[in-house]
PDB file of N, CA and C in Angstrom:
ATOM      1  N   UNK A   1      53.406 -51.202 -51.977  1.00 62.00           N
ATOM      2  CA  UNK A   1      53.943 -50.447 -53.091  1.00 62.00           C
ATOM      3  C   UNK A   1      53.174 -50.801 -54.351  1.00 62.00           C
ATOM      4  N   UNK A   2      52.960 -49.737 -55.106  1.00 72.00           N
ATOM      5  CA  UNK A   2      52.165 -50.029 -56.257  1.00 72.00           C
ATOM      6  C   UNK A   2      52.946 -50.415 -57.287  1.00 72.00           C
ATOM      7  N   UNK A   3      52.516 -50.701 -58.177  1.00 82.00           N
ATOM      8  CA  UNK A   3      53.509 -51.770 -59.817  1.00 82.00           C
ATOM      9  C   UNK A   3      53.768 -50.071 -60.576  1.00 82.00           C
ATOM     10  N   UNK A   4      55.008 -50.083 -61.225  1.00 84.00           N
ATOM     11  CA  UNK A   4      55.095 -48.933 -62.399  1.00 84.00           C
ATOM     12  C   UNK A   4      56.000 -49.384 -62.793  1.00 84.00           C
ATOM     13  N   UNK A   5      56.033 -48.972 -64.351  1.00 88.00           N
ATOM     14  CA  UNK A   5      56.594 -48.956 -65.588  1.00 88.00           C
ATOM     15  C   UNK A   5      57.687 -48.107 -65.213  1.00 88.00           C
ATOM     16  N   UNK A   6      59.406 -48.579 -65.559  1.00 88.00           N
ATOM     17  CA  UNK A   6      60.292 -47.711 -65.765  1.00 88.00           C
ATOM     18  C   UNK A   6      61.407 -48.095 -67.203  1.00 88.00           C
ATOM     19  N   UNK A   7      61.242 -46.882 -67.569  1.00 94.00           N
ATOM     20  CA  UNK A   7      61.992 -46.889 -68.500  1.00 94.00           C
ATOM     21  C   UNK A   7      63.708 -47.108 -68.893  1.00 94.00           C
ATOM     22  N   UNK A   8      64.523 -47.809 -69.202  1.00 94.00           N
ATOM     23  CA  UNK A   8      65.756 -48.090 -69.569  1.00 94.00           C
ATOM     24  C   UNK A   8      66.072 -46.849 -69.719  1.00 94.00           C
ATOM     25  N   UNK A   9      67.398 -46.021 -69.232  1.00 95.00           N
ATOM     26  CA  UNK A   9      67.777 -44.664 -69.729  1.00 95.00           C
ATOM     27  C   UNK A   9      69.445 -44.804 -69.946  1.00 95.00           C
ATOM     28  N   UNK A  10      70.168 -44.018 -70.805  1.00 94.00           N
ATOM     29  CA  UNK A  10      71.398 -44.168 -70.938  1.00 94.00           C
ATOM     30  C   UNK A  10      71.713 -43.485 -70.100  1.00 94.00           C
ATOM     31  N   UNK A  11      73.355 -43.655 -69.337  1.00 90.00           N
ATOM     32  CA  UNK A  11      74.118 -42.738 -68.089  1.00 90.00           C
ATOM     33  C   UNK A  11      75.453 -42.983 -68.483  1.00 90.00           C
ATOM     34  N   UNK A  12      75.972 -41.914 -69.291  1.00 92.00           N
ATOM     35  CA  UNK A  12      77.562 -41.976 -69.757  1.00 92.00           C
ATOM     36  C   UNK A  12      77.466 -43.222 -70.868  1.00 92.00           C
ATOM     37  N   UNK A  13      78.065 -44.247 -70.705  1.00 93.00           N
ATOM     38  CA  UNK A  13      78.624 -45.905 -70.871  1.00 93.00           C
ATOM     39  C   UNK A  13      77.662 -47.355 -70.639  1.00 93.00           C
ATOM     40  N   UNK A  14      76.812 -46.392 -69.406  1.00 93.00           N
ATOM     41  CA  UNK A  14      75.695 -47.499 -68.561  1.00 93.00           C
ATOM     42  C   UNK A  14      74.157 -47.248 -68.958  1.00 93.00           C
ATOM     43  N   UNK A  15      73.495 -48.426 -68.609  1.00 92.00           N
ATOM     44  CA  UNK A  15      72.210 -48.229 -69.130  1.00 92.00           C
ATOM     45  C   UNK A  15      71.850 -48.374 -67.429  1.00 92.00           C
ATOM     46  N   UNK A  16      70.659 -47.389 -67.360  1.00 91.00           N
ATOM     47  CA  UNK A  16      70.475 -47.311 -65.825  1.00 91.00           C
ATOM     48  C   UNK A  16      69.001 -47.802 -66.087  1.00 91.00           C
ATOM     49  N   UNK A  17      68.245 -48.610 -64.588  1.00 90.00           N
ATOM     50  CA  UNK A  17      66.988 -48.587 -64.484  1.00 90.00           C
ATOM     51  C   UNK A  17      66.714 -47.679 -63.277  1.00 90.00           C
ATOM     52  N   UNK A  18      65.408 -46.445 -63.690  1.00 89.00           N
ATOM     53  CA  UNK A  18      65.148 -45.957 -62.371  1.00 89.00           C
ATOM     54  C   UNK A  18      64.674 -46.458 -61.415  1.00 89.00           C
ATOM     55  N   UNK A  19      64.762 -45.865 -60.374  1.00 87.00           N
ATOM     56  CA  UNK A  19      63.921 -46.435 -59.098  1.00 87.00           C
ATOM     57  C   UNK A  19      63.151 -45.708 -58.509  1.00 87.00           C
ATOM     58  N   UNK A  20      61.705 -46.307 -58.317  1.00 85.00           N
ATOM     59  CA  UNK A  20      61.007 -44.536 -57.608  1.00 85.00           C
ATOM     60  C   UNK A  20      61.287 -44.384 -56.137  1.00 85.00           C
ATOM     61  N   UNK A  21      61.153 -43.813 -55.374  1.00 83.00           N
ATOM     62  CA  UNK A  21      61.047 -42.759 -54.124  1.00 83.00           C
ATOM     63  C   UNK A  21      60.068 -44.013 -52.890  1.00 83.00           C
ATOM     64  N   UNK A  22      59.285 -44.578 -53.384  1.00 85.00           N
ATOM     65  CA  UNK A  22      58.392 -45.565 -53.137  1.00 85.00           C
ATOM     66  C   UNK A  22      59.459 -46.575 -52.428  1.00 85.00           C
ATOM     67  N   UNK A  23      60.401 -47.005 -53.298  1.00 86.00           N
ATOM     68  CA  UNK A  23      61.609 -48.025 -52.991  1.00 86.00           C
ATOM     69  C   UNK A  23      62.194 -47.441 -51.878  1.00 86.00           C
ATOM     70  N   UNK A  24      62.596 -47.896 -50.846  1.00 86.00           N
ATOM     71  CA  UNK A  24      63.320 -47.388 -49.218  1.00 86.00           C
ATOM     72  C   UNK A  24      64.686 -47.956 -50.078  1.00 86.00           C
ATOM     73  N   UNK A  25      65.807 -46.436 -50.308  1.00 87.00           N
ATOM     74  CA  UNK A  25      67.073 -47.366 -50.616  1.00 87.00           C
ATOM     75  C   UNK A  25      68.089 -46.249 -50.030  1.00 87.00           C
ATOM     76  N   UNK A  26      69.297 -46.559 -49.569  1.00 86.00           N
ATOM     77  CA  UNK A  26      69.905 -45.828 -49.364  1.00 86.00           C
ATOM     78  C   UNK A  26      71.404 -45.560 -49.949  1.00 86.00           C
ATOM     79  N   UNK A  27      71.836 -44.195 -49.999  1.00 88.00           N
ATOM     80  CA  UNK A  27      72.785 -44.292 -51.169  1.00 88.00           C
ATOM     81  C   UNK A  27      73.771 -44.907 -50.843  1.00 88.00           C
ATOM     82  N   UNK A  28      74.608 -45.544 -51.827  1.00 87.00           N
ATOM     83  CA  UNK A  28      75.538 -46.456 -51.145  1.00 87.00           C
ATOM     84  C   UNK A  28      75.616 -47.799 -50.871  1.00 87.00           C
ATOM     85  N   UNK A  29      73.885 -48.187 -50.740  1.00 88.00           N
ATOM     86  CA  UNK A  29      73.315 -49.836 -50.754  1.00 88.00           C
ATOM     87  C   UNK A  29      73.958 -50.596 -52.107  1.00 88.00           C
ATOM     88  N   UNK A  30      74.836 -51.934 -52.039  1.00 90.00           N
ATOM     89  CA  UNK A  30      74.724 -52.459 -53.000  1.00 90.00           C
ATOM     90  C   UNK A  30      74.126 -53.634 -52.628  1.00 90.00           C
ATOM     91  N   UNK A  31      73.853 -54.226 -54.071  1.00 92.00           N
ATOM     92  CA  UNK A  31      72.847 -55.113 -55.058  1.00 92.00           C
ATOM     93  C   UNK A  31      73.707 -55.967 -56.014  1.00 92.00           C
ATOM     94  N   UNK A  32      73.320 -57.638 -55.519  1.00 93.00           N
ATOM     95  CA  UNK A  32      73.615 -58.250 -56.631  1.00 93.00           C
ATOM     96  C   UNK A  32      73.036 -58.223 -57.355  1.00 93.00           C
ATOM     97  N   UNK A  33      72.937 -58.073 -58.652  1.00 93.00           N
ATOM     98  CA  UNK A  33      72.248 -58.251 -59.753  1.00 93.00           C
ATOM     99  C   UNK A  33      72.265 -59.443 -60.766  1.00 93.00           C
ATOM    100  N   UNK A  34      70.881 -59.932 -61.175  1.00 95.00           N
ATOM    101  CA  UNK A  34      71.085 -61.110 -62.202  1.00 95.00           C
ATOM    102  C   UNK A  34      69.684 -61.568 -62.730  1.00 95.00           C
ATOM    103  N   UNK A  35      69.698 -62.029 -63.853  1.00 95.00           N
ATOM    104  CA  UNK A  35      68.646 -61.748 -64.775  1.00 95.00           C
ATOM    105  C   UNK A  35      68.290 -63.378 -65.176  1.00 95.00           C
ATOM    106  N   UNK A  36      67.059 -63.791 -64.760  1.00 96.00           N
ATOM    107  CA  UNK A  36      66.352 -64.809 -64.818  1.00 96.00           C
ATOM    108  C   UNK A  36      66.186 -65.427 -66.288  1.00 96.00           C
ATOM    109  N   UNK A  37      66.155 -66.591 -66.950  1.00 96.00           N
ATOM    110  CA  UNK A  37      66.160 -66.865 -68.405  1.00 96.00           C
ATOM    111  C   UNK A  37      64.926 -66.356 -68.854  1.00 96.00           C
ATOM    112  N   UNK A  38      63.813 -66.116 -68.227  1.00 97.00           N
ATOM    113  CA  UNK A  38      62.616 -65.336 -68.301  1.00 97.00           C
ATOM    114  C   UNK A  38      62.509 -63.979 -68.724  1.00 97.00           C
ATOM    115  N   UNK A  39      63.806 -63.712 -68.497  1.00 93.00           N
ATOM    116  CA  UNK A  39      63.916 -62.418 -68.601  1.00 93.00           C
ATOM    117  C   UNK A  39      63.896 -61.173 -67.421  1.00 93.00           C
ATOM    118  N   UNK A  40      63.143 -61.565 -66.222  1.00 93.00           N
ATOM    119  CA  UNK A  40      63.301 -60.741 -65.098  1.00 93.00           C
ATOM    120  C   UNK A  40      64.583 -60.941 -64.557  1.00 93.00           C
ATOM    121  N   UNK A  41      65.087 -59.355 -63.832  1.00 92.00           N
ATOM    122  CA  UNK A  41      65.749 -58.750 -63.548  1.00 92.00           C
ATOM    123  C   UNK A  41      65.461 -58.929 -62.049  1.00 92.00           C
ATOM    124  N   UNK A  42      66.523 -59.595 -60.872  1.00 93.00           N
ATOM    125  CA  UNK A  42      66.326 -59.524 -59.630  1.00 93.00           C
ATOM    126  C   UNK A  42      67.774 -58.961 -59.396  1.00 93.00           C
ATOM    127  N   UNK A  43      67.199 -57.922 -58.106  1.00 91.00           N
ATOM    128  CA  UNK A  43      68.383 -57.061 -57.486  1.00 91.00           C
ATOM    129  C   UNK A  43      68.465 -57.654 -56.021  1.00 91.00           C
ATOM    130  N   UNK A  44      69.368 -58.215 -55.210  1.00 92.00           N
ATOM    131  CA  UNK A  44      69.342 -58.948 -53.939  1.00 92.00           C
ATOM    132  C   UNK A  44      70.581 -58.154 -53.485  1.00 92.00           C
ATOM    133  N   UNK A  45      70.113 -57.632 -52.091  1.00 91.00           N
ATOM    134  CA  UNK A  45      70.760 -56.709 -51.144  1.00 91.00           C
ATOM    135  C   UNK A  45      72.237 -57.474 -50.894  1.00 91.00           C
ATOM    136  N   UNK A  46      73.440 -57.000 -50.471  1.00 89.00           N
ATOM    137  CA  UNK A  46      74.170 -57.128 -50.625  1.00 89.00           C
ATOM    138  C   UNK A  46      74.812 -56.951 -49.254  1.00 89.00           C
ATOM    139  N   UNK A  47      74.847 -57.902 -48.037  1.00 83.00           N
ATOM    140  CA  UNK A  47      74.973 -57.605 -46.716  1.00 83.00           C
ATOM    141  C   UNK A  47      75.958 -58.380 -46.424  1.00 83.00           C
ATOM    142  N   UNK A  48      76.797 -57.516 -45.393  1.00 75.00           N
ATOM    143  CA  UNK A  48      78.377 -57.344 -44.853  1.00 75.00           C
ATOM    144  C   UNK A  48      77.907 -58.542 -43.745  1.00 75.00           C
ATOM    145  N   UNK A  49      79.184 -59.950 -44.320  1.00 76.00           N
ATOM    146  CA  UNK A  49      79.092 -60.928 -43.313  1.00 76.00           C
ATOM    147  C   UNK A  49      79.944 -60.373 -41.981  1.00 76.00           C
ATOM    148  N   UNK A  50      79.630 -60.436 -40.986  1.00 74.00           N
ATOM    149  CA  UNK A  50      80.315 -59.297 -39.899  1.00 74.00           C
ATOM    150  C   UNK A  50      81.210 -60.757 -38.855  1.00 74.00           C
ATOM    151  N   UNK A  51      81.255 -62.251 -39.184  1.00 75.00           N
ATOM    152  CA  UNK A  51      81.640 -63.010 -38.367  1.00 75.00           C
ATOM    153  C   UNK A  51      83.524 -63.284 -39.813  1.00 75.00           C
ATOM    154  N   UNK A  52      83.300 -63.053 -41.276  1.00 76.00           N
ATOM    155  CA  UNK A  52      84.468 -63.138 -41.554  1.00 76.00           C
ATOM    156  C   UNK A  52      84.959 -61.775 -42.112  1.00 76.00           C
ATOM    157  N   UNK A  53      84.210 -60.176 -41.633  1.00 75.00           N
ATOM    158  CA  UNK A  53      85.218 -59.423 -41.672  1.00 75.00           C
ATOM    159  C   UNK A  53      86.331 -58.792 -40.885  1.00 75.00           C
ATOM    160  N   UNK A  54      87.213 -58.614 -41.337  1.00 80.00           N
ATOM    161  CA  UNK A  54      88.548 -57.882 -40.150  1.00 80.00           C
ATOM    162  C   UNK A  54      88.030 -56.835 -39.433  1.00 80.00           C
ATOM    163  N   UNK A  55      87.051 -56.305 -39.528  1.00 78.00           N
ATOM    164  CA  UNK A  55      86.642 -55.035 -38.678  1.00 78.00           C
ATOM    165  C   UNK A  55      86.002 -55.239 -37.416  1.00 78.00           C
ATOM    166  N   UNK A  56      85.346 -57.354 -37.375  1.00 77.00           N
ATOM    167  CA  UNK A  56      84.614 -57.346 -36.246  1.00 77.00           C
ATOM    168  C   UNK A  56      85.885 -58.420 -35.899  1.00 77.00           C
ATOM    169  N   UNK A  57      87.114 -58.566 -36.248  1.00 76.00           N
ATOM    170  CA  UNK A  57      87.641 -59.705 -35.879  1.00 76.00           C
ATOM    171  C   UNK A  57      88.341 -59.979 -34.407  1.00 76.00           C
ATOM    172  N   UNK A  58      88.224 -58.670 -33.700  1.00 79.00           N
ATOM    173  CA  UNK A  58      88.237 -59.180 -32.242  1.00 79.00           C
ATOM    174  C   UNK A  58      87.179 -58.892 -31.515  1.00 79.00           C
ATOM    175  N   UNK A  59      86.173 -58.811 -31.689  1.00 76.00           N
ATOM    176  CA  UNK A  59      84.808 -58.902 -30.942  1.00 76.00           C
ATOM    177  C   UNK A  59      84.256 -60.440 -31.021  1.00 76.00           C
ATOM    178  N   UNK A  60      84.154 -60.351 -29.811  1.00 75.00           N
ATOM    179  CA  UNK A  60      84.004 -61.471 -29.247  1.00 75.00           C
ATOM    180  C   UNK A  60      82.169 -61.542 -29.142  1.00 75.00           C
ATOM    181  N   UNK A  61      81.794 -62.897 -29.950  1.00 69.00           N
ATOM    182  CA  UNK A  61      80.269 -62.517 -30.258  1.00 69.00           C
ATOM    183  C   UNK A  61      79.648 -63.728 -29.075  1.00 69.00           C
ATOM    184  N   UNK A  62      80.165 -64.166 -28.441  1.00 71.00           N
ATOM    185  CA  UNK A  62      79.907 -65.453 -27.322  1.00 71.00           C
ATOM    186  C   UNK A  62      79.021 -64.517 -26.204  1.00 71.00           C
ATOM    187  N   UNK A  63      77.704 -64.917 -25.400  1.00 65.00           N
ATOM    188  CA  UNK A  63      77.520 -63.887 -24.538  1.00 65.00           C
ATOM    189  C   UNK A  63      77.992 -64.034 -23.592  1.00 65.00           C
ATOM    190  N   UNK A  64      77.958 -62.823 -22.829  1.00 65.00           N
ATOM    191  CA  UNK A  64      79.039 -63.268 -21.353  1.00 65.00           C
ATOM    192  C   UNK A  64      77.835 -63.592 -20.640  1.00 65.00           C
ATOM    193  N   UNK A  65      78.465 -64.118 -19.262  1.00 70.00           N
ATOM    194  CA  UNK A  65      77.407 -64.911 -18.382  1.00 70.00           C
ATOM    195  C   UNK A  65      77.427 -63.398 -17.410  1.00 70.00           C
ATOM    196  N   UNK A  66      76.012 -63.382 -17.233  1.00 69.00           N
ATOM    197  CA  UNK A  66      75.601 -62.413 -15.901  1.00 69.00           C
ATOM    198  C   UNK A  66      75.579 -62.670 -14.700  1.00 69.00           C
ATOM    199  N   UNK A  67      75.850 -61.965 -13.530  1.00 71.00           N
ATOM    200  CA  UNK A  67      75.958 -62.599 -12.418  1.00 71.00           C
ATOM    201  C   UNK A  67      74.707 -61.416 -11.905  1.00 71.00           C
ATOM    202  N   UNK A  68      73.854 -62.182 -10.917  1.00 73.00           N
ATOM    203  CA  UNK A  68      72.597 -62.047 -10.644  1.00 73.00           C
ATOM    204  C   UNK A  68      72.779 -62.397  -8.697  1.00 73.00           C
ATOM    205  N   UNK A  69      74.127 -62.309  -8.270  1.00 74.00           N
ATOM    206  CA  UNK A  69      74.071 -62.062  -7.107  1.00 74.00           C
ATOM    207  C   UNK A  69      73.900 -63.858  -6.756  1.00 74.00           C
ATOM    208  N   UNK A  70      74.275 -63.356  -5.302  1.00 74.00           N
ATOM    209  CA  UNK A  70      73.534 -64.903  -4.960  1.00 74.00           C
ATOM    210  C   UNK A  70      72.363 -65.643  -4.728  1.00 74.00           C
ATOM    211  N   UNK A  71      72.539 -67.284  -4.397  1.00 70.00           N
ATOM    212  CA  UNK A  71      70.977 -67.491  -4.758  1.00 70.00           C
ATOM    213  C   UNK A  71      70.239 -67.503  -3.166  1.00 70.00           C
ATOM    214  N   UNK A  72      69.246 -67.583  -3.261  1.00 72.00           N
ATOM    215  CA  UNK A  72      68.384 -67.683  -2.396  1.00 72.00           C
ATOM    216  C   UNK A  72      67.906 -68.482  -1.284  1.00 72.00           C
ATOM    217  N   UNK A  73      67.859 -69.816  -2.306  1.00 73.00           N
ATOM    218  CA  UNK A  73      67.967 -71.164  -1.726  1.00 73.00           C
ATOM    219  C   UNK A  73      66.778 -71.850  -2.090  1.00 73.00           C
ATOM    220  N   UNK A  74      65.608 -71.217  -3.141  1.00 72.00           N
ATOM    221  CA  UNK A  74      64.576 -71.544  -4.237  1.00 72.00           C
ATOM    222  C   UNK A  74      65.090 -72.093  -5.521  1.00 72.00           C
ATOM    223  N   UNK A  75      66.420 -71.714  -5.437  1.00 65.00           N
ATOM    224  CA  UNK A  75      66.991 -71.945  -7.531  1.00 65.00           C
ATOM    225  C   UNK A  75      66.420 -72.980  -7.536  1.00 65.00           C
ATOM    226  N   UNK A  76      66.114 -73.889  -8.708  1.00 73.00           N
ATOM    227  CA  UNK A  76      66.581 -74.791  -9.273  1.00 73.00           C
ATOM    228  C   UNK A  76      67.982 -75.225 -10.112  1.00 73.00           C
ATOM    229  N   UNK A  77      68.940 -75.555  -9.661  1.00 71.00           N
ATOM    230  CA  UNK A  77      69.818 -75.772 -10.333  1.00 71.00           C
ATOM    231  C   UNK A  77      70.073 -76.763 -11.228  1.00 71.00           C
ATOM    232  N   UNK A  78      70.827 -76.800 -12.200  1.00 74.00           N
ATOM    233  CA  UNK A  78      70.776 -78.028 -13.386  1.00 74.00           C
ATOM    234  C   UNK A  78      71.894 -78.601 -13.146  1.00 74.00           C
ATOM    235  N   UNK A  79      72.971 -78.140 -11.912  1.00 62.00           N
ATOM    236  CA  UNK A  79      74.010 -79.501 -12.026  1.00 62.00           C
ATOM    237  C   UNK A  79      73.669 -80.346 -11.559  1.00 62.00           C
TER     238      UNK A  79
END
């Protein structure tokens, strides 16, 4: 992605920064936002912990064990 200049614009109440087309964002993505004593402006994606929300809270994230039939009599076994 190449570097460009964007301009501060007013929106109602809010001061918006644009974003170009260049940026992969989708509507709806949020962004923490917070501003370095430097003065830069970092926006950090904002991703759904899925082990403490209620929506995954009975999925069970452990893998199940596969069964692969019986053995042969080549296994190596580890007990």
């Amino acid at each position: 992605m190449n570097n460009c200049i964007v301009k501060v614009i007013k929106n109602g109440k809010q001061m918006t920064l644009p974003v170009t087309d260049e940026i992969k964002l989708n509507l709806g993505d949020q962004y923490y936002v917070s501003q370095l004593d430097n003065g830069e402006i970092v926006f950090t994606p904002l991703y759904q912990d899925i082990f403490s929300s209620p929506e995954f809270a009975d999925l069970d994230f452990s893998q199940a064990e596969m069964d692969f039939g019986k053995f042969m009599g080549e296994e190596k076994l580890d007990d």
